XYZ file of C-alpha atoms in Angstrom:
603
model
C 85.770 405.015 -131.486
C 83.728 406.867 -133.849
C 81.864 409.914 -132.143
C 80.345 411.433 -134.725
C 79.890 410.549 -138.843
C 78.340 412.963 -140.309
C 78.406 415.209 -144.111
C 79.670 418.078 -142.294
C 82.035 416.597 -139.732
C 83.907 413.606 -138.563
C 84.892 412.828 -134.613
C 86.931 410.354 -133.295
C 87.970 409.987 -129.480
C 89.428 406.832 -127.577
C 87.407 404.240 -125.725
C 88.903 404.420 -123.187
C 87.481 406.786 -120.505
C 89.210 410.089 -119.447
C 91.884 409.606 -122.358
C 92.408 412.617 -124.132
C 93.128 411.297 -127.429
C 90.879 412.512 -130.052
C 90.182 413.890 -133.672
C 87.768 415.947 -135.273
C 87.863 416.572 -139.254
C 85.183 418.503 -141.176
C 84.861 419.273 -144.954
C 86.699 421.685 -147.290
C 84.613 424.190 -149.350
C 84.310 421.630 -152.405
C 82.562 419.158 -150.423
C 84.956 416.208 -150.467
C 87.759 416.711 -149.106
C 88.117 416.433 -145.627
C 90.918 418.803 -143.254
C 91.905 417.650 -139.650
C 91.210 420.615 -137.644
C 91.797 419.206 -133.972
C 94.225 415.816 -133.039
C 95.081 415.820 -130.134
C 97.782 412.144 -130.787
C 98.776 411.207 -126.877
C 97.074 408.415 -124.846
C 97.022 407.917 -121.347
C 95.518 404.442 -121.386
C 96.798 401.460 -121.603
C 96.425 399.379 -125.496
C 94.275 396.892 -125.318
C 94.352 394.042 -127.948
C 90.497 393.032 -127.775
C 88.539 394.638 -130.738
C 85.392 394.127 -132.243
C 86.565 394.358 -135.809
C 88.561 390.335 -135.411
C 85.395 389.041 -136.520
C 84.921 384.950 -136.968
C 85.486 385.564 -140.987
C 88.387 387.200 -140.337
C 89.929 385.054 -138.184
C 88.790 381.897 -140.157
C 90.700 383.771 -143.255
C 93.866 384.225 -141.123
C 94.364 380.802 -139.913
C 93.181 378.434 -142.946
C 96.611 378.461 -144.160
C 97.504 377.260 -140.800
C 94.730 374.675 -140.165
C 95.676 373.082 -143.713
C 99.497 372.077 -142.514
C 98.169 371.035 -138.823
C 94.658 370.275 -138.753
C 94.581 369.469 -135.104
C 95.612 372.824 -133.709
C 93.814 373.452 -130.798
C 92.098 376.548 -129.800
C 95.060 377.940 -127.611
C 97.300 377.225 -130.444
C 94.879 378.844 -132.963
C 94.877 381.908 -129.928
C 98.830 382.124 -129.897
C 98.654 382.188 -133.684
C 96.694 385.212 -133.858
C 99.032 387.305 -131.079
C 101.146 388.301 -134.066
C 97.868 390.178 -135.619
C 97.432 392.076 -131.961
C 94.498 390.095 -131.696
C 92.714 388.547 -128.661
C 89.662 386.695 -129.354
C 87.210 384.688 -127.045
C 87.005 381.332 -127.111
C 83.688 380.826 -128.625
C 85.217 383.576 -131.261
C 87.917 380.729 -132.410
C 85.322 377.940 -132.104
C 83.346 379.558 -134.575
C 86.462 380.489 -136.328
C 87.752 376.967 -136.582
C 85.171 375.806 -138.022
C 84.020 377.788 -140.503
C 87.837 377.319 -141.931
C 87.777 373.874 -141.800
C 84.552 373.524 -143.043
C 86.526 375.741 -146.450
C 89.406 373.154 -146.441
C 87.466 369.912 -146.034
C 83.823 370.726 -147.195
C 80.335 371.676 -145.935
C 78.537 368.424 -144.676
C 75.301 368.783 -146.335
C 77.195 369.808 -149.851
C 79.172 366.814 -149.701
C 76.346 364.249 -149.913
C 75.695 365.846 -153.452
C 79.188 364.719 -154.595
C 78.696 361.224 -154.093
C 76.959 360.314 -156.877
C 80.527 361.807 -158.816
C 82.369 360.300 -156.948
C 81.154 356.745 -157.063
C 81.434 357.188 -161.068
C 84.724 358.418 -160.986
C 86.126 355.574 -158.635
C 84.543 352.837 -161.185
C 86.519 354.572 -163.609
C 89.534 354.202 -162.098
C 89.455 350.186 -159.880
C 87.491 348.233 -162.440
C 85.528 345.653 -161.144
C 85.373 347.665 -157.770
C 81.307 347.312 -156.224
C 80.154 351.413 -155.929
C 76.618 351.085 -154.967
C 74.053 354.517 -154.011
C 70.908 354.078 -152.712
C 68.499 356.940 -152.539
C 65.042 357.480 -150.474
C 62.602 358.707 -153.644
C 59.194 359.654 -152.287
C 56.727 359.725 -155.468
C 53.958 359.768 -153.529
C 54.272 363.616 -152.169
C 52.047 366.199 -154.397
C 55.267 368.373 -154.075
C 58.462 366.653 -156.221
C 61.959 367.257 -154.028
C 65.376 365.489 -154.606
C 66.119 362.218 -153.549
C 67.726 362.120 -149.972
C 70.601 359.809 -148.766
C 70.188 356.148 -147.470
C 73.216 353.939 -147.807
C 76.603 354.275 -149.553
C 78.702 350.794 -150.075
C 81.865 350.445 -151.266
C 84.023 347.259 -152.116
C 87.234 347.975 -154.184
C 88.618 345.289 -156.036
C 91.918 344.974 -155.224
C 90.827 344.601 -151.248
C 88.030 341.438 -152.948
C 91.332 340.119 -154.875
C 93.303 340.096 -152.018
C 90.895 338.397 -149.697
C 90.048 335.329 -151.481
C 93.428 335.029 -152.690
C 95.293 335.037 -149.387
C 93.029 335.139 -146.749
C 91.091 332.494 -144.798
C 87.110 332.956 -144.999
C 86.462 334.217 -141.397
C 85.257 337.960 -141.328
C 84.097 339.860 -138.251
C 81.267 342.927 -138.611
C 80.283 345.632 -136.323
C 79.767 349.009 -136.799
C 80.725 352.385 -135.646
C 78.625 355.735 -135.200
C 79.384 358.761 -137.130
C 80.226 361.981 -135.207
C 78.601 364.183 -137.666
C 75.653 366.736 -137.624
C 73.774 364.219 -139.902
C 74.616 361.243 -137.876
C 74.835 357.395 -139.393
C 76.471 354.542 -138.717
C 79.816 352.803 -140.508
C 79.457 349.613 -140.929
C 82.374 347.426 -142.203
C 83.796 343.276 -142.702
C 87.250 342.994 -141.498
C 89.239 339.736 -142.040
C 92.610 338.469 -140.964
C 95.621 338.310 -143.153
C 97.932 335.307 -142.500
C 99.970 337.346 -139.960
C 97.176 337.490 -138.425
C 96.719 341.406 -139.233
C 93.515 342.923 -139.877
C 92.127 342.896 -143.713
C 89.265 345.062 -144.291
C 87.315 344.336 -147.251
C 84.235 346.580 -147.622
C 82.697 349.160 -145.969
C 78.852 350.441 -146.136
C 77.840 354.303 -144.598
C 73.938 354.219 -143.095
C 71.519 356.271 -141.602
C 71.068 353.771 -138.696
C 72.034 350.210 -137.733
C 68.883 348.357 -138.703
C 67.840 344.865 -140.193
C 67.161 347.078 -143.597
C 70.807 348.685 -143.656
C 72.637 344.789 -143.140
C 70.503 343.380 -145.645
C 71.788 346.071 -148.115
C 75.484 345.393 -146.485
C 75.369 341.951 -147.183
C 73.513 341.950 -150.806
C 76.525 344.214 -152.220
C 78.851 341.724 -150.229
C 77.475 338.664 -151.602
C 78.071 340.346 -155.605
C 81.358 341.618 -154.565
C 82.508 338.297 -152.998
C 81.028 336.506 -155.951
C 78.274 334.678 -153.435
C 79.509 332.746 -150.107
C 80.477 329.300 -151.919
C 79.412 325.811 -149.947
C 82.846 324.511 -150.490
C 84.520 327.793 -148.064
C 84.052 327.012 -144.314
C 82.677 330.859 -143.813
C 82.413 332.084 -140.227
C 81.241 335.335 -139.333
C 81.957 336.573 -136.164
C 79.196 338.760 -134.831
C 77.757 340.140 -131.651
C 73.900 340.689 -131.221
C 73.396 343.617 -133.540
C 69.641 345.049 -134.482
C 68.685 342.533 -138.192
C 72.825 341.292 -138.213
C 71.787 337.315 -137.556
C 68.306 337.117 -139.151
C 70.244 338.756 -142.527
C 72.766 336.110 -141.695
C 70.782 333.252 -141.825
C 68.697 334.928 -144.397
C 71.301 335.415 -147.266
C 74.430 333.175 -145.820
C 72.525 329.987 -144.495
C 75.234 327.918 -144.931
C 77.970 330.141 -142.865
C 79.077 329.054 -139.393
C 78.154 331.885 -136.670
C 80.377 333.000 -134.094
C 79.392 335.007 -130.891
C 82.129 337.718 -129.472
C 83.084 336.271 -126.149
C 83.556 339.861 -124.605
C 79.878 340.852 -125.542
C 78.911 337.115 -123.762
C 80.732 337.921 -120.607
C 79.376 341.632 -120.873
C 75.556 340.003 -120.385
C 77.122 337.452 -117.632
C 78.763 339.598 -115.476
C 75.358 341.980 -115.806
C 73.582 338.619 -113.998
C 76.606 337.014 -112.299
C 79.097 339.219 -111.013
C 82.291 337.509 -109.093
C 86.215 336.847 -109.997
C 85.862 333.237 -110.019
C 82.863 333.191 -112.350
C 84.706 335.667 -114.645
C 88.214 332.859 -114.124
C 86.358 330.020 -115.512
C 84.116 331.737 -118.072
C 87.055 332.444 -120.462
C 88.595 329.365 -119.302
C 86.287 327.529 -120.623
C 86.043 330.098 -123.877
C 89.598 329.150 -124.542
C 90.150 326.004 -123.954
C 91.115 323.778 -126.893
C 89.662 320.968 -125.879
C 86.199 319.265 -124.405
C 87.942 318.622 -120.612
C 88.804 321.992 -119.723
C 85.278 322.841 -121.146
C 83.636 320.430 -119.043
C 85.898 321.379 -116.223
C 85.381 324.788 -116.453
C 81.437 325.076 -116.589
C 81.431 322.162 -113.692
C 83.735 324.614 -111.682
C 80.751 327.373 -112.298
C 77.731 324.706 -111.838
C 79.084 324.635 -108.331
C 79.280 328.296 -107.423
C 76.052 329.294 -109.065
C 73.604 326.650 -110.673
C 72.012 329.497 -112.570
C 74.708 330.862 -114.230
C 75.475 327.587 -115.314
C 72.048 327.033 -116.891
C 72.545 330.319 -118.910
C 75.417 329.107 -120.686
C 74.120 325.837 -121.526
C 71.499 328.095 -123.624
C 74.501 329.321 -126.274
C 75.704 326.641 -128.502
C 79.470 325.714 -127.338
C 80.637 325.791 -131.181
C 79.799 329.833 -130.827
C 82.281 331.102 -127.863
C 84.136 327.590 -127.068
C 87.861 327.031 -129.308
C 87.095 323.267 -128.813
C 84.283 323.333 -130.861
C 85.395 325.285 -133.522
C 85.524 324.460 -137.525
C 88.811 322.665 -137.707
C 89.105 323.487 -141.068
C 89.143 327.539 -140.633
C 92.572 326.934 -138.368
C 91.057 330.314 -136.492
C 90.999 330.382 -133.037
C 89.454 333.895 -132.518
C 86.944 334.081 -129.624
C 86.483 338.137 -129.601
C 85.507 340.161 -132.459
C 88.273 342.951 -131.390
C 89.496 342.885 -135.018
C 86.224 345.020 -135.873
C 86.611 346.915 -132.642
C 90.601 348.041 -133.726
C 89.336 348.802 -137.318
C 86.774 351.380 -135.536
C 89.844 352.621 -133.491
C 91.784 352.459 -136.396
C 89.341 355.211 -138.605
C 88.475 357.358 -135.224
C 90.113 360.292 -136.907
C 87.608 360.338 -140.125
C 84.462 359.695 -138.418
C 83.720 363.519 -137.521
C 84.349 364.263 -141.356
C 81.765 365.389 -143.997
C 80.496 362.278 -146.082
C 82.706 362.747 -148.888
C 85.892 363.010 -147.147
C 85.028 360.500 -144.905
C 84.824 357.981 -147.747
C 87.638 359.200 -149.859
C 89.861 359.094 -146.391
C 89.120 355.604 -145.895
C 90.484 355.123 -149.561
C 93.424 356.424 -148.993
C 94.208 354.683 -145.828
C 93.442 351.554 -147.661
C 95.714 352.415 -150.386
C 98.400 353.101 -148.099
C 97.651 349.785 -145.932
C 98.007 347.448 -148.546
C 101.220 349.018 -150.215
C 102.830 349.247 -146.235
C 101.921 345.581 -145.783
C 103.167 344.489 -148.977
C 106.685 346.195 -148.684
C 106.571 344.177 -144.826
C 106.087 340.933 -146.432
C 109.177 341.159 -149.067
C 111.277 341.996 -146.031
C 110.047 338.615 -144.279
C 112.872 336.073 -143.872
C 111.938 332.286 -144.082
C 108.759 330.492 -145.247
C 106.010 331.463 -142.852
C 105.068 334.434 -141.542
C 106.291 335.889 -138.067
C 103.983 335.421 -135.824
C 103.195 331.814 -136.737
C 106.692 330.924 -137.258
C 107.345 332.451 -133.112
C 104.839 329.625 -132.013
C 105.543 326.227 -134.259
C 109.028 327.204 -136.024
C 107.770 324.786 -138.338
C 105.712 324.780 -141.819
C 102.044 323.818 -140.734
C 99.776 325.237 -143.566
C 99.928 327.425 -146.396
C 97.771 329.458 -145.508
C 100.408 330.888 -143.168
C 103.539 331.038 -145.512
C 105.308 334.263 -146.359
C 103.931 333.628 -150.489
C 100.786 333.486 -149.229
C 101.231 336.677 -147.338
C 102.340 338.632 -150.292
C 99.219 337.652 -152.861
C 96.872 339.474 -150.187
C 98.578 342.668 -150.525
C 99.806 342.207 -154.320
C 96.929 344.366 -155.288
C 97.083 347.999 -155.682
C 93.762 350.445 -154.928
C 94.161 353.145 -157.847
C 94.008 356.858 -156.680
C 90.721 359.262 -157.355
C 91.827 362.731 -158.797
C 90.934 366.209 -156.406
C 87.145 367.249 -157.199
C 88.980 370.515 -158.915
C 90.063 367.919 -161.539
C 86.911 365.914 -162.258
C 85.429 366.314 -165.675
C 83.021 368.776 -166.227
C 80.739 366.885 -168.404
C 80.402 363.941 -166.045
C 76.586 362.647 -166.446
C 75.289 360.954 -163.147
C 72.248 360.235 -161.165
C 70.687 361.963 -159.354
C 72.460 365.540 -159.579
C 70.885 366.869 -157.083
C 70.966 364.189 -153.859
C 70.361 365.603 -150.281
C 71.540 364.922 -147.222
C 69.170 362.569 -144.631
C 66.777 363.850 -142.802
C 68.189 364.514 -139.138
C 65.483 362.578 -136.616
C 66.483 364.809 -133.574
C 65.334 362.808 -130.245
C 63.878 364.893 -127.676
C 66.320 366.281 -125.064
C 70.184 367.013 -125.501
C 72.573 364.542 -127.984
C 74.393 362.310 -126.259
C 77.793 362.301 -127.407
C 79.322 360.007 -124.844
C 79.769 356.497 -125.265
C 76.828 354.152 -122.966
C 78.460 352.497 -120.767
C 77.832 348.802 -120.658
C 76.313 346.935 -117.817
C 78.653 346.159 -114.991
C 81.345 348.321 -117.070
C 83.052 351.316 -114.533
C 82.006 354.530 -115.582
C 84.564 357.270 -116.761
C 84.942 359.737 -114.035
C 87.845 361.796 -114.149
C 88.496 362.321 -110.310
C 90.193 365.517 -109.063
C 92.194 366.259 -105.872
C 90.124 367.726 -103.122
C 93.374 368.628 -101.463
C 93.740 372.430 -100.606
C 97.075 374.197 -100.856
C 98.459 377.836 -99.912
C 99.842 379.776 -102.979
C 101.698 382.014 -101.044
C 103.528 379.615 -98.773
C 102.651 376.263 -100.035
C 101.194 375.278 -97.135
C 98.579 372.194 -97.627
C 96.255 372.869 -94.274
C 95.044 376.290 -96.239
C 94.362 378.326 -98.992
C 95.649 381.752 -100.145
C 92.475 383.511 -99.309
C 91.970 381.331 -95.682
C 96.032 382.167 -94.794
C 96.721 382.962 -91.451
C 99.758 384.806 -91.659
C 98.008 386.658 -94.244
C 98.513 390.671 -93.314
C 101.002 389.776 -90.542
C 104.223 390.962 -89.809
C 106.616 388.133 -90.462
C 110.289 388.089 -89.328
C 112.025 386.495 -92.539
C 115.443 386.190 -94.198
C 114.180 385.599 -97.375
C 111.053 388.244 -98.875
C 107.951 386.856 -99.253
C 107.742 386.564 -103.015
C 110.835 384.421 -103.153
C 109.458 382.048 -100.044
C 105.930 381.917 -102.986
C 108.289 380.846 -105.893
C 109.545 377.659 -103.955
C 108.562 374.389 -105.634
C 107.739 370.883 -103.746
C 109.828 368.602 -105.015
C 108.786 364.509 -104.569
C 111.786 362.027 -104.441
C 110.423 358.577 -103.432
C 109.070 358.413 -100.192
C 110.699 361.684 -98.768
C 109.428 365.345 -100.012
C 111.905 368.118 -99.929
C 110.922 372.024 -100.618
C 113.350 374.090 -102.904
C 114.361 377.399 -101.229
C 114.718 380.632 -103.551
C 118.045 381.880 -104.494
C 119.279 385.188 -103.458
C 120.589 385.938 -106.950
C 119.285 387.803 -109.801
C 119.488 385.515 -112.171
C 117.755 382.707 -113.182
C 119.776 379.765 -111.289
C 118.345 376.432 -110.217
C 117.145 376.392 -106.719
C 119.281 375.452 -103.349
C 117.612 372.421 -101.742
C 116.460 372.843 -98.108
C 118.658 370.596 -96.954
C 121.153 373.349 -95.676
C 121.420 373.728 -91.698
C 118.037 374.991 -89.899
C 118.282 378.416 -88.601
C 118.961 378.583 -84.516
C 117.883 380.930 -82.353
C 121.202 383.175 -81.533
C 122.553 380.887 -78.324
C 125.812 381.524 -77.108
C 128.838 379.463 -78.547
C 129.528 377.726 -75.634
C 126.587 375.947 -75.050
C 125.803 372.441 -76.571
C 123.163 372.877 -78.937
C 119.966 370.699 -78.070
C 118.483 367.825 -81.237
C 116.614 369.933 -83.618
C 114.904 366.891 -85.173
C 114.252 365.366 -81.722
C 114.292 367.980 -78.852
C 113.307 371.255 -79.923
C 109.800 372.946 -81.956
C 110.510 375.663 -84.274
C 108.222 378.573 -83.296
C 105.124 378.852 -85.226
C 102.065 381.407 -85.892
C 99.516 380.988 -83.247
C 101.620 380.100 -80.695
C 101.401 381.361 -77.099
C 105.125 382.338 -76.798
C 106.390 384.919 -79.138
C 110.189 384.650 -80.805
C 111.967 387.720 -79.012
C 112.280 390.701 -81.406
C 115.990 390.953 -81.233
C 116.679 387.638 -81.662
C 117.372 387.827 -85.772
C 115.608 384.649 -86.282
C 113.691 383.437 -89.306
C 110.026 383.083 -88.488
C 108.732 380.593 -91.271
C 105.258 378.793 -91.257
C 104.856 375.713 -90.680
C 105.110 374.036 -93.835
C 108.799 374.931 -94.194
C 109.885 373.038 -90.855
C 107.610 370.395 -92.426
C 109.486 370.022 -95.035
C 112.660 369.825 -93.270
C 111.251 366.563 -91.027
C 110.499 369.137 -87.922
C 107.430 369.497 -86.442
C 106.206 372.735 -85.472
C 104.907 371.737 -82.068
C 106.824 368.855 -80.801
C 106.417 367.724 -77.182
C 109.727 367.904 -75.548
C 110.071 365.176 -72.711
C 112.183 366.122 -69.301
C 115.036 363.471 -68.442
C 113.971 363.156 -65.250
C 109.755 363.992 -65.806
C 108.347 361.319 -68.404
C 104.849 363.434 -69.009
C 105.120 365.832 -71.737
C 104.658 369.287 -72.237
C 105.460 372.419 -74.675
C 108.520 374.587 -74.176
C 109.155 377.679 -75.974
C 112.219 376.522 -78.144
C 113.691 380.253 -77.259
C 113.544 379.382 -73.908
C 114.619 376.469 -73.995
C 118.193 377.272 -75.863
C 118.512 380.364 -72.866
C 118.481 377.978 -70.135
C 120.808 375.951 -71.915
């Protein structure tokens, strides 16, 4: 700690108060070199590895390296890193730290909507025929010009369009996902089913919000990549109730069959009609295969509730009901889960900036179709596994093993680093900002809603108190009663606080410390109890059944030259021996409490 800086002289002296280390310099007669004239080098305190001068760029320089090979390192990790350095930063000092180096390895958000426009050039470049669309909010109207600012981002690579018509059946499921970024947005995505039955996803669309305007832009880029949705295709969307996703539908695909997501039915029943039957025949009737267990079904729910029955008479049975499905799809698919495992599937990219985000779902693309290509040349036989489990026999092509291997025979070209992009690259617009952030009042909610009738996620903790010192679960350590008394024991007390509880099925056991030095597993408490000193002679009593260990609190007081172990309560607890046990007279039936010491003396 710097005392004094000054031209003429230069004092240093520890922190630390009453230390005596300290050093004083001052100038030589030519006025720049400095002499030590008092050091006094020995401390008296004790080092202390918190300093001021670990500042957040520091430590983000230190452990970039390190974040590079294991992105996921944790803050503790990141903390046990740094010990080597002599180094012990707060929390909020790695926070900070963290992500100013990751925001070095992967990108600044805002800077990466400005490589998009690049990017989108450079991967037409590279997967002809691939659909790269940028749309841009251009206000004209504003007396002061700016740059354009994000809207939506599609992309639709080729060899995923290839793939789809060539070996996949023309059912596709859409949702979307939110973004966990500091500009927020939604990914929305189509996801069909390979003839495995595997999920195929075939483009993918980044927007500010989920909105009418956004699926309208989703499914215009669709329609061009897919070449329009042909008459002569049975196409079946599965959907649930998403803001603009069925008026687009019947807007721009009039001719496509629509399919509701069960789960998101039974989500809005069981808001309305709650009960384990109703929930039995809902998706009894949602799966059955034909119009009898339909029928059955719903008449099973007309007679517990009327009402509920009426509701789903108002949803067409060819939306959520197998039995009234397109016979032509051969897709029996009453959830849309395949979109909700596709947003499980990308969970790990959605808190990236924009242009990692897209590149990473590239890549995993790329590596998808290659890993389920490589699967389908190992198949053995004519279909496919999972069909071939239920018939055994050839029942379409649609399902064979050749079939298979033309929806992954395409290959999604890779995009070069942005280090290697050409320099000369002419695009539009160079400049393109990130959306404006619509910040609702109050604080973001980064927790999923829960929805209605769905249990909440409450992460309940033990209310169960327990003694550090002896274990004990009717106290704490600060609430101890033998706390500050003079115990009798065989063992010292900081070995009796180093025993472990040890559960083995229904029966609990505590592990008694070992009188050696060095580290050896623990003795079980199984050994013999410890008696009060009785004579030989004498028949000792049933220490399960007919004698009480003494205990703190008690009336009667172990003698003092008795030599035996006084242990709380939880010890004999452990053994099966109650602390206070009623001892019953042969010859009296009503019970009362004898001082075990004087009961082995009369014996």
């Amino acid at each position: 700690m710097r005392m004094r800086n000054e031209k003429t002289r230069v004092t240093g002296h520890c922190s630390v108060k009453h230390c005596p280390w300290r050093i004083h310099a001052s100038p030589l007669a030519d006025g720049v070199t400095f002499q030590i004239k008092t050091y006094v080098p020995n401390h008296t305190c004790v080092r202390s590895d918190a300093t001021k001068e670990a500042s957040v760029e520091w430590i983000a320089g230190k452990i970039e390296n390190v974040l590079r090979e294991n992105p996921g390192m944790k803050p503790r990790g990141i903390k046990n890193e740094l010990k080597k350095y002599g180094v012990n930063p707060q929390y909020m000092q790695i926070y900070r730290a963290r992500k100013k180096a990751m925001g070095s390895i992967e990108g600044c958000h805002a800077e990466s909507f400005g490589r998009l426009p690049y990017y989108a050039k450079i991967v037409l470049a590279n997967n002809e025929r691939s659909v790269v669309t940028l749309q841009c909010d251009v206000d004209e109207s504003e007396s002061i010009p700016h740059a354009p600012f994000f809207e939506t981002f599609f992309l639709g690579l080729s060899a995923l369009r290839d793939g789809f018509l060539e070996g996949c059946s023309p059912f596709l499921g859409f949702d979307g996902c939110h973004l966990k970024v500091p500009f927020g947005g939604v990914l929305l995505a189509a996801i069909g089913l390979d003839g495995n039955n595997g999920l195929f996803p075939v483009a993918f669309a980044i927007a500010e919000s989920e909105c009418k305007e956004s699926w309208e832009f989703f499914f215009e880029n669709l329609s061009i990549m897919l070449s329009g949705f042909s008459y002569d295709k049975p196409w079946t969307f599965m959907r649930d109730r998403q803001k603009g996703l069925v008026e687009t539908i019947n807007e721009i695909v009039p001719n496509a069959v629509n399919r509701r997501c069960a789960r998101h039915i039974y989500a809005n029943f069981r808001g309305q009609f709650a009960g384990a039957a109703l929930k039995r025949y809902f998706w009894q009737a949602a799966r059955s295969y034909n119009v009898a267990g339909f029928n059955f079904a719903l008449h099973k729910i007309k007679e517990l509730k009327p009402v509920a029955y009426d509701w789903l008479l108002n949803i067409p049975a060819e939306m959520w009901s197998r039995h009234a499905f397109d016979e032509r799809l051969k897709n029996d698919h009453v959830t849309n889960n395949i979109s909700e495992s596709f947003n499980h599937w990308v969970e790990d990219r959605r808190s990236k900036p924009m242009l990692t985000l897209v590149d990473g779902l590239r890549t995993k693309l790329m590596c998808r179709l290659q890993k389920r290509k490589l699967k389908g040349l190992k198949m053995s036989g004519d279909l496919v596994p999972n069909v071939e489990r239920l018939f055994g026999v050839f029942c379409d092509s649609r399902f064979s093993k050749e079939n298979y291997i033309k929806a992954y025979s395409y290959c999604i070209h890779p995009v070069p680093d942005p280090t290697f992009w050409p320099q000369d690259l002419e695009v539009e617009p160079t400049n393109l900002l990130p959306p404006i952030v619509r910040r609702m009042p109050g604080r973001p909610k980064k927790n999923r809603r829960n929805e209605p009738g769905e249990a909440p996620n409450v992460v309940r903790r033990s209310n169960m108190v327990r003694c550090k010192v002896f274990n004990d679960l009717e106290h704490n350590k600060r609430t101890c009663p033998y706390k500050g008394k003079d115990l009798e024991l065989d063992v010292p007390l900081a070995q009796l606080a180093s025993r472990k509880r040890k559960t083995e099925g229904s029966s609990s056991q505590f592990v008694a410390p070992t009188k050696t030095k060095k580290k050896t597993k623990a003795k079980s408490l199984s050994q013999p109890v410890p008696k009060p000193p009785i004579s030989s002679s004498q028949p000792l009593p049933n220490t399960k059944h007919d004698i009480s260990m003494h205990v703190a609190g008690s009336t009667s007081q172990p003698p003092s030259n008795s030599g035996a172990a006084y242990l709380p309560p939880s010890f004999w607890r452990g053994l099966g021996v109650s602390p206070q046990r009623e001892i019953r007279s042969k010859n009296n039936q009503d019970a009362k409490e004898v001082n075990p010491y004087e009961a082995c003396k009369q014996q």
